[in-house]
Amino acid sequence: MQRMLLKAEGLKKSFNSGQKDNFILRGITCSFDQNKTYAITGASGTGKSTLIHLLAGLDAPTAGSVLFNNRNLTEMNTVEHERFLQKEVGLLFQLPYLIKELSVIENVMLPARIAGATETDAREAALDLLERVGLFNKKEALPATLSGGQQARGALARALINRPSFLLADEPTGNLDEKTGKEITQLLITLQKEWNIGLIISTHDSYVADVMEITYRLHDGLIEARD
Ligand SMILES: Nc1ncnc2c1ncn2[C@@H]1O[C@H](COP(=O)(O)OP(=O)(O)OP(=O)(O)O)[C@@H](O)[C@H]1O
Ligand SMILES: [Mg+2]
């Protein structure tokens, strides 16, 4: 099976503050292999979320590029970019952002349905994932009735329903207590190994950074790798 590669090359990002351009990322070059796990660390405000958004193509760089299998994200047309977002990257944030009017299983099925799966196939895949993340018995529940950790599991199932090549997670354990955070991290690693999903996790949590194979640290707009 082809192994996917996500790469940042000379990535710069500035936000315009008044007259002056404020460069948050000043030239980031790093690559992410589908069969590995990565932590992105750095103090608050160093650009971790900014980098995750750029890697997912949710925002455009000021200069430099993000390449998915050597294809520049900014050169993708709408159809290609939609496909990239639907099939290649799963996104996870600090807050689960489950749709509150939908049940857990409906939330998990949604990206599959949007990507064109039939109701039956989406339901089958969702049930399978809910089982894996330990949320099977809560499948018909509304998100508001779940604990924080259960909501995080639901969001994880939703992020993985289309079996993406990469999971991009922006502080997925940031809102959880230590024990739940560790459980979710272990679950991520288990699924990463089983399904060959590249894991890219921004984190303040030293436990998460310790269990990832490669750590990239952001500092002063630049990045350095630490094995
Ligand atoms: N849309 C925006 N407009 C202006 N400035 C922004 C925008 N997004 C981010 N920034 C600025 O860019 C810097 C980096 O923000 P970012 O959210 O990427 O940091 P972070 O490393 O994720 O921080 P944290 O650990 O607190 O989540 C911050 O100074 C922030 O204020
Ligand atoms: Mg952030």
mmCIF file of C-alpha atoms and ligand atoms in Angstrom:
data_model
loop_
_atom_site.group_PDB
_atom_site.id
_atom_site.type_symbol
_atom_site.label_atom_id
_atom_site.label_comp_id
_atom_site.label_asym_id
_atom_site.label_seq_id
_atom_site.Cartn_x
_atom_site.Cartn_y
_atom_site.Cartn_z
ATOM 1 C CA MET A 1 0.000 0.000 0.000
ATOM 2 C CA GLN A 2 1.219 3.487 -0.832
ATOM 3 C CA ARG A 3 2.417 5.421 2.163
ATOM 4 C CA MET A 4 1.267 9.022 2.250
ATOM 5 C CA LEU A 5 3.517 11.922 3.066
ATOM 6 C CA LEU A 6 2.545 15.331 4.368
ATOM 7 C CA LYS A 7 5.230 17.981 4.138
ATOM 8 C CA ALA A 8 5.717 21.608 5.043
ATOM 9 C CA GLU A 9 8.326 23.446 2.994
ATOM 10 C CA GLY A 10 9.573 26.869 3.995
ATOM 11 C CA LEU A 11 6.205 27.553 5.524
ATOM 12 C CA LYS A 12 5.589 31.133 6.647
ATOM 13 C CA LYS A 13 2.495 32.625 8.144
ATOM 14 C CA SER A 14 1.865 36.172 9.175
ATOM 15 C CA PHE A 15 -1.233 37.802 10.526
ATOM 16 C CA ASN A 16 -1.693 41.395 9.647
ATOM 17 C CA SER A 17 -1.764 43.477 12.792
ATOM 18 C CA GLY A 18 -2.286 47.105 11.858
ATOM 19 C CA GLN A 19 0.421 48.256 9.458
ATOM 20 C CA LYS A 20 2.958 45.641 10.348
ATOM 21 C CA ASP A 21 2.999 41.982 9.318
ATOM 22 C CA ASN A 22 3.440 39.785 12.335
ATOM 23 C CA PHE A 23 5.181 36.549 11.334
ATOM 24 C CA ILE A 24 4.125 33.644 13.560
ATOM 25 C CA LEU A 25 5.812 30.978 11.406
ATOM 26 C CA ARG A 26 9.066 32.157 9.804
ATOM 27 C CA GLY A 27 10.072 29.212 7.615
ATOM 28 C CA ILE A 28 8.992 25.776 8.754
ATOM 29 C CA THR A 29 10.238 22.681 6.971
ATOM 30 C CA CYS A 30 9.190 19.307 8.307
ATOM 31 C CA SER A 31 7.626 16.106 7.071
ATOM 32 C CA PHE A 32 5.121 13.645 8.395
ATOM 33 C CA ASP A 33 5.086 10.019 7.379
ATOM 34 C CA GLN A 34 1.840 8.051 7.449
ATOM 35 C CA ASN A 35 3.148 5.267 9.651
ATOM 36 C CA LYS A 36 4.585 7.449 12.409
ATOM 37 C CA THR A 37 3.410 9.485 15.371
ATOM 38 C CA TYR A 38 4.341 13.125 15.887
ATOM 39 C CA ALA A 39 3.934 15.640 18.646
ATOM 40 C CA ILE A 40 4.080 19.359 17.946
ATOM 41 C CA THR A 41 5.045 21.192 21.100
ATOM 42 C CA GLY A 42 5.898 24.776 21.980
ATOM 43 C CA ALA A 43 4.775 27.480 24.373
ATOM 44 C CA SER A 44 1.358 29.050 24.064
ATOM 45 C CA GLY A 45 1.216 31.381 21.065
ATOM 46 C CA THR A 46 4.129 29.789 19.180
ATOM 47 C CA GLY A 47 1.852 28.726 16.324
ATOM 48 C CA LYS A 48 0.898 25.102 16.972
ATOM 49 C CA SER A 49 -2.751 25.603 16.003
ATOM 50 C CA THR A 50 -1.699 27.783 13.079
ATOM 51 C CA LEU A 51 0.551 24.986 11.794
ATOM 52 C CA ILE A 52 -2.162 22.315 12.212
ATOM 53 C CA HIS A 53 -4.622 24.492 10.267
ATOM 54 C CA LEU A 54 -2.090 25.011 7.484
ATOM 55 C CA LEU A 55 -1.317 21.282 7.290
ATOM 56 C CA ALA A 56 -5.017 20.584 6.837
ATOM 57 C CA GLY A 57 -5.311 23.302 4.236
ATOM 58 C CA LEU A 58 -7.891 25.105 6.365
ATOM 59 C CA ASP A 59 -5.815 28.264 6.036
ATOM 60 C CA ALA A 60 -3.351 29.369 3.355
ATOM 61 C CA PRO A 61 0.325 30.064 4.059
ATOM 62 C CA THR A 62 1.795 33.531 3.490
ATOM 63 C CA ALA A 63 4.758 31.846 1.791
ATOM 64 C CA GLY A 64 6.052 28.316 1.327
ATOM 65 C CA SER A 65 3.869 25.294 0.823
ATOM 66 C CA VAL A 66 2.168 22.256 2.256
ATOM 67 C CA LEU A 67 2.518 19.188 0.090
ATOM 68 C CA PHE A 68 0.441 16.041 0.257
ATOM 69 C CA ASN A 69 2.274 13.376 -1.743
ATOM 70 C CA ASN A 70 4.070 16.201 -3.514
ATOM 71 C CA ARG A 71 0.801 17.908 -4.438
ATOM 72 C CA ASN A 72 0.652 21.497 -3.203
ATOM 73 C CA LEU A 73 -2.559 22.040 -1.226
ATOM 74 C CA THR A 74 -2.977 25.578 -2.552
ATOM 75 C CA GLU A 75 -2.852 24.254 -6.120
ATOM 76 C CA MET A 76 -5.665 21.777 -5.520
ATOM 77 C CA ASN A 77 -8.976 22.656 -7.113
ATOM 78 C CA THR A 78 -12.132 22.644 -4.998
ATOM 79 C CA VAL A 79 -12.998 19.042 -5.779
ATOM 80 C CA GLU A 80 -9.480 17.815 -4.981
ATOM 81 C CA HIS A 81 -9.346 19.837 -1.786
ATOM 82 C CA GLU A 82 -12.726 18.529 -0.649
ATOM 83 C CA ARG A 83 -11.532 15.012 -1.292
ATOM 84 C CA PHE A 84 -8.361 15.711 0.689
ATOM 85 C CA LEU A 85 -10.395 16.988 3.642
ATOM 86 C CA GLN A 86 -12.916 14.171 3.470
ATOM 87 C CA LYS A 87 -10.621 11.221 2.859
ATOM 88 C CA GLU A 88 -7.040 12.052 3.746
ATOM 89 C CA VAL A 89 -7.150 14.049 6.959
ATOM 90 C CA GLY A 90 -9.241 13.608 10.057
ATOM 91 C CA LEU A 91 -9.449 16.599 12.397
ATOM 92 C CA LEU A 92 -9.706 16.654 16.143
ATOM 93 C CA PHE A 93 -9.779 19.717 18.368
ATOM 94 C CA GLN A 94 -9.519 20.543 22.043
ATOM 95 C CA LEU A 95 -13.295 20.734 22.263
ATOM 96 C CA PRO A 96 -15.194 17.858 20.654
ATOM 97 C CA TYR A 97 -17.611 20.038 18.628
ATOM 98 C CA LEU A 98 -20.166 17.266 18.276
ATOM 99 C CA ILE A 99 -23.376 18.548 16.743
ATOM 100 C CA LYS A 100 -25.676 18.804 19.716
ATOM 101 C CA GLU A 101 -28.927 18.071 17.886
ATOM 102 C CA LEU A 102 -27.591 14.768 16.515
ATOM 103 C CA SER A 103 -27.104 11.532 18.404
ATOM 104 C CA VAL A 104 -23.611 10.140 18.844
ATOM 105 C CA ILE A 105 -23.970 7.684 15.969
ATOM 106 C CA GLU A 106 -25.446 10.344 13.669
ATOM 107 C CA ASN A 107 -22.446 12.568 14.450
ATOM 108 C CA VAL A 108 -20.030 9.770 13.622
ATOM 109 C CA MET A 109 -21.868 8.837 10.410
ATOM 110 C CA LEU A 110 -21.977 12.399 9.097
ATOM 111 C CA PRO A 111 -18.530 12.648 7.411
ATOM 112 C CA ALA A 112 -19.112 9.256 5.757
ATOM 113 C CA ARG A 113 -22.475 10.380 4.415
ATOM 114 C CA ILE A 114 -20.971 13.669 3.168
ATOM 115 C CA ALA A 115 -18.244 11.663 1.423
ATOM 116 C CA GLY A 116 -20.935 9.658 -0.365
ATOM 117 C CA ALA A 117 -21.314 6.483 1.707
ATOM 118 C CA THR A 118 -24.753 4.892 1.800
ATOM 119 C CA GLU A 119 -26.761 5.074 5.023
ATOM 120 C CA THR A 120 -26.169 1.344 5.591
ATOM 121 C CA ASP A 121 -22.413 1.495 5.018
ATOM 122 C CA ALA A 122 -22.025 4.641 7.133
ATOM 123 C CA ARG A 123 -23.996 3.068 9.980
ATOM 124 C CA GLU A 124 -21.975 -0.134 9.850
ATOM 125 C CA ALA A 125 -18.667 1.764 9.895
ATOM 126 C CA ALA A 126 -19.911 4.014 12.720
ATOM 127 C CA LEU A 127 -21.021 1.062 14.851
ATOM 128 C CA ASP A 128 -17.660 -0.565 14.347
ATOM 129 C CA LEU A 129 -15.817 2.580 15.426
ATOM 130 C CA LEU A 130 -18.095 3.241 18.390
ATOM 131 C CA GLU A 131 -17.302 -0.244 19.566
ATOM 132 C CA ARG A 132 -13.565 0.455 19.189
ATOM 133 C CA VAL A 133 -13.669 3.722 21.122
ATOM 134 C CA GLY A 134 -15.841 2.221 23.864
ATOM 135 C CA LEU A 135 -18.955 4.219 23.124
ATOM 136 C CA PHE A 136 -21.229 1.573 21.679
ATOM 137 C CA ASN A 137 -23.713 1.715 24.543
ATOM 138 C CA LYS A 138 -24.024 5.500 24.139
ATOM 139 C CA LYS A 139 -24.677 5.450 20.413
ATOM 140 C CA GLU A 140 -28.213 6.852 20.610
ATOM 141 C CA ALA A 141 -27.363 9.445 23.277
ATOM 142 C CA LEU A 142 -27.211 13.172 22.618
ATOM 143 C CA PRO A 143 -23.714 14.667 23.114
ATOM 144 C CA ALA A 144 -24.817 16.885 26.024
ATOM 145 C CA THR A 145 -25.582 13.788 28.094
ATOM 146 C CA LEU A 146 -22.015 12.453 27.770
ATOM 147 C CA SER A 147 -18.953 13.112 29.923
ATOM 148 C CA GLY A 148 -16.023 15.095 28.481
ATOM 149 C CA GLY A 149 -14.040 11.922 27.865
ATOM 150 C CA GLN A 150 -16.986 10.243 26.147
ATOM 151 C CA GLN A 151 -17.487 13.282 23.921
ATOM 152 C CA ALA A 152 -13.778 13.167 23.034
ATOM 153 C CA ARG A 153 -14.193 9.502 22.052
ATOM 154 C CA GLY A 154 -17.167 10.418 19.885
ATOM 155 C CA ALA A 155 -15.191 13.166 18.155
ATOM 156 C CA LEU A 156 -12.351 10.690 17.612
ATOM 157 C CA ALA A 157 -14.707 8.165 16.017
ATOM 158 C CA ARG A 158 -16.088 10.900 13.766
ATOM 159 C CA ALA A 159 -12.567 11.993 12.753
ATOM 160 C CA LEU A 160 -11.673 8.417 11.772
ATOM 161 C CA ILE A 161 -14.855 7.258 10.033
ATOM 162 C CA ASN A 162 -13.438 7.840 6.544
ATOM 163 C CA ARG A 163 -10.168 6.094 7.465
ATOM 164 C CA PRO A 164 -7.979 9.132 6.784
ATOM 165 C CA SER A 165 -4.259 8.845 6.039
ATOM 166 C CA PHE A 166 -3.514 11.384 8.783
ATOM 167 C CA LEU A 167 -5.182 12.437 11.978
ATOM 168 C CA LEU A 168 -4.442 16.078 12.775
ATOM 169 C CA ALA A 169 -5.262 16.804 16.376
ATOM 170 C CA ASP A 170 -4.971 20.205 18.037
ATOM 171 C CA GLU A 171 -4.547 19.606 21.766
ATOM 172 C CA PRO A 172 -7.058 16.742 21.851
ATOM 173 C CA THR A 173 -6.389 16.080 25.533
ATOM 174 C CA GLY A 174 -6.224 19.733 26.563
ATOM 175 C CA ASN A 175 -9.674 19.718 28.054
ATOM 176 C CA LEU A 176 -9.534 16.328 29.753
ATOM 177 C CA ASP A 177 -8.356 15.179 33.164
ATOM 178 C CA GLU A 178 -5.014 13.368 33.247
ATOM 179 C CA LYS A 179 -6.392 9.839 33.377
ATOM 180 C CA THR A 180 -8.881 10.372 30.537
ATOM 181 C CA GLY A 181 -6.204 12.171 28.516
ATOM 182 C CA LYS A 182 -3.899 9.177 28.825
ATOM 183 C CA GLU A 183 -6.690 6.776 27.837
ATOM 184 C CA ILE A 184 -7.504 8.805 24.730
ATOM 185 C CA THR A 185 -3.807 9.045 23.820
ATOM 186 C CA GLN A 186 -3.376 5.275 24.183
ATOM 187 C CA LEU A 187 -6.474 4.721 22.066
ATOM 188 C CA LEU A 188 -5.051 7.021 19.390
ATOM 189 C CA ILE A 189 -1.804 5.048 19.342
ATOM 190 C CA THR A 190 -3.616 1.701 19.148
ATOM 191 C CA LEU A 191 -5.743 2.851 16.209
ATOM 192 C CA GLN A 192 -2.706 4.451 14.559
ATOM 193 C CA LYS A 193 -0.878 1.122 14.558
ATOM 194 C CA GLU A 194 -3.852 -0.949 13.504
ATOM 195 C CA TRP A 195 -5.033 1.303 10.703
ATOM 196 C CA ASN A 196 -1.771 2.883 9.675
ATOM 197 C CA ILE A 197 -2.843 6.458 10.320
ATOM 198 C CA GLY A 198 -0.193 9.146 10.666
ATOM 199 C CA LEU A 199 -0.760 10.904 13.968
ATOM 200 C CA ILE A 200 0.053 14.599 14.288
ATOM 201 C CA ILE A 201 -0.814 15.995 17.681
ATOM 202 C CA SER A 202 -0.189 19.464 19.009
ATOM 203 C CA THR A 203 0.114 19.343 22.753
ATOM 204 C CA HIS A 204 1.158 20.991 26.003
ATOM 205 C CA ASP A 205 0.929 17.617 27.664
ATOM 206 C CA SER A 206 4.342 16.067 28.337
ATOM 207 C CA TYR A 207 2.796 12.594 28.503
ATOM 208 C CA VAL A 208 1.510 12.903 24.920
ATOM 209 C CA ALA A 209 4.867 14.200 23.678
ATOM 210 C CA ASP A 210 6.690 11.360 25.459
ATOM 211 C CA VAL A 211 4.682 8.610 23.788
ATOM 212 C CA MET A 212 4.901 10.033 20.260
ATOM 213 C CA GLU A 213 7.827 8.770 18.177
ATOM 214 C CA ILE A 214 8.946 12.171 16.944
ATOM 215 C CA THR A 215 8.570 15.554 18.586
ATOM 216 C CA TYR A 216 8.727 18.808 16.683
ATOM 217 C CA ARG A 217 9.161 21.851 18.852
ATOM 218 C CA LEU A 218 8.080 25.299 17.721
ATOM 219 C CA HIS A 219 10.107 28.210 18.986
ATOM 220 C CA ASP A 220 10.358 31.751 17.724
ATOM 221 C CA GLY A 221 8.690 30.908 14.405
ATOM 222 C CA LEU A 222 10.974 27.982 13.629
ATOM 223 C CA ILE A 223 10.773 24.253 14.205
ATOM 224 C CA GLU A 224 13.230 21.675 15.452
ATOM 225 C CA ALA A 225 12.890 17.892 15.591
ATOM 226 C CA ARG A 226 13.677 15.839 18.657
ATOM 227 C CA ASP A 227 13.565 12.064 18.390
HETATM 228 N N1 LIG B 1 -6.649 34.643 12.767
HETATM 229 C C1 LIG B 1 -5.688 35.272 13.445
HETATM 230 N N2 LIG B 1 -5.532 36.605 13.367
HETATM 231 C C2 LIG B 1 -4.531 37.237 14.043
HETATM 232 N N3 LIG B 1 -3.637 36.609 14.823
HETATM 233 C C3 LIG B 1 -3.753 35.282 14.946
HETATM 234 C C4 LIG B 1 -4.779 34.538 14.277
HETATM 235 N N4 LIG B 1 -4.616 33.226 14.586
HETATM 236 C C5 LIG B 1 -3.567 33.153 15.402
HETATM 237 N N5 LIG B 1 -3.046 34.370 15.638
HETATM 238 C C6 LIG B 1 -1.877 34.685 16.463
HETATM 239 O O1 LIG B 1 -0.839 33.789 16.107
HETATM 240 C C7 LIG B 1 -0.118 33.365 17.256
HETATM 241 C C8 LIG B 1 -0.066 31.853 17.304
HETATM 242 O O2 LIG B 1 -1.361 31.376 17.579
HETATM 243 P P1 LIG B 1 -1.686 29.828 17.710
HETATM 244 O O3 LIG B 1 -3.115 29.738 18.069
HETATM 245 O O4 LIG B 1 -1.240 29.132 16.477
HETATM 246 O O5 LIG B 1 -0.738 29.432 18.925
HETATM 247 P P2 LIG B 1 -0.674 28.058 19.735
HETATM 248 O O6 LIG B 1 0.751 27.641 19.757
HETATM 249 O O7 LIG B 1 -1.667 27.112 19.190
HETATM 250 O O8 LIG B 1 -1.083 28.530 21.193
HETATM 251 P P3 LIG B 1 -1.888 27.704 22.342
HETATM 252 O O9 LIG B 1 -0.885 26.763 22.930
HETATM 253 O O10 LIG B 1 -2.272 28.767 23.295
HETATM 254 O O11 LIG B 1 -3.047 27.026 21.701
HETATM 255 C C9 LIG B 1 -0.782 34.027 18.446
HETATM 256 O O12 LIG B 1 -0.033 35.166 18.803
HETATM 257 C C10 LIG B 1 -2.139 34.429 17.922
HETATM 258 O O13 LIG B 1 -2.593 35.577 18.559
HETATM 259 MG MG MG B 2 -3.393 26.236 19.940
#
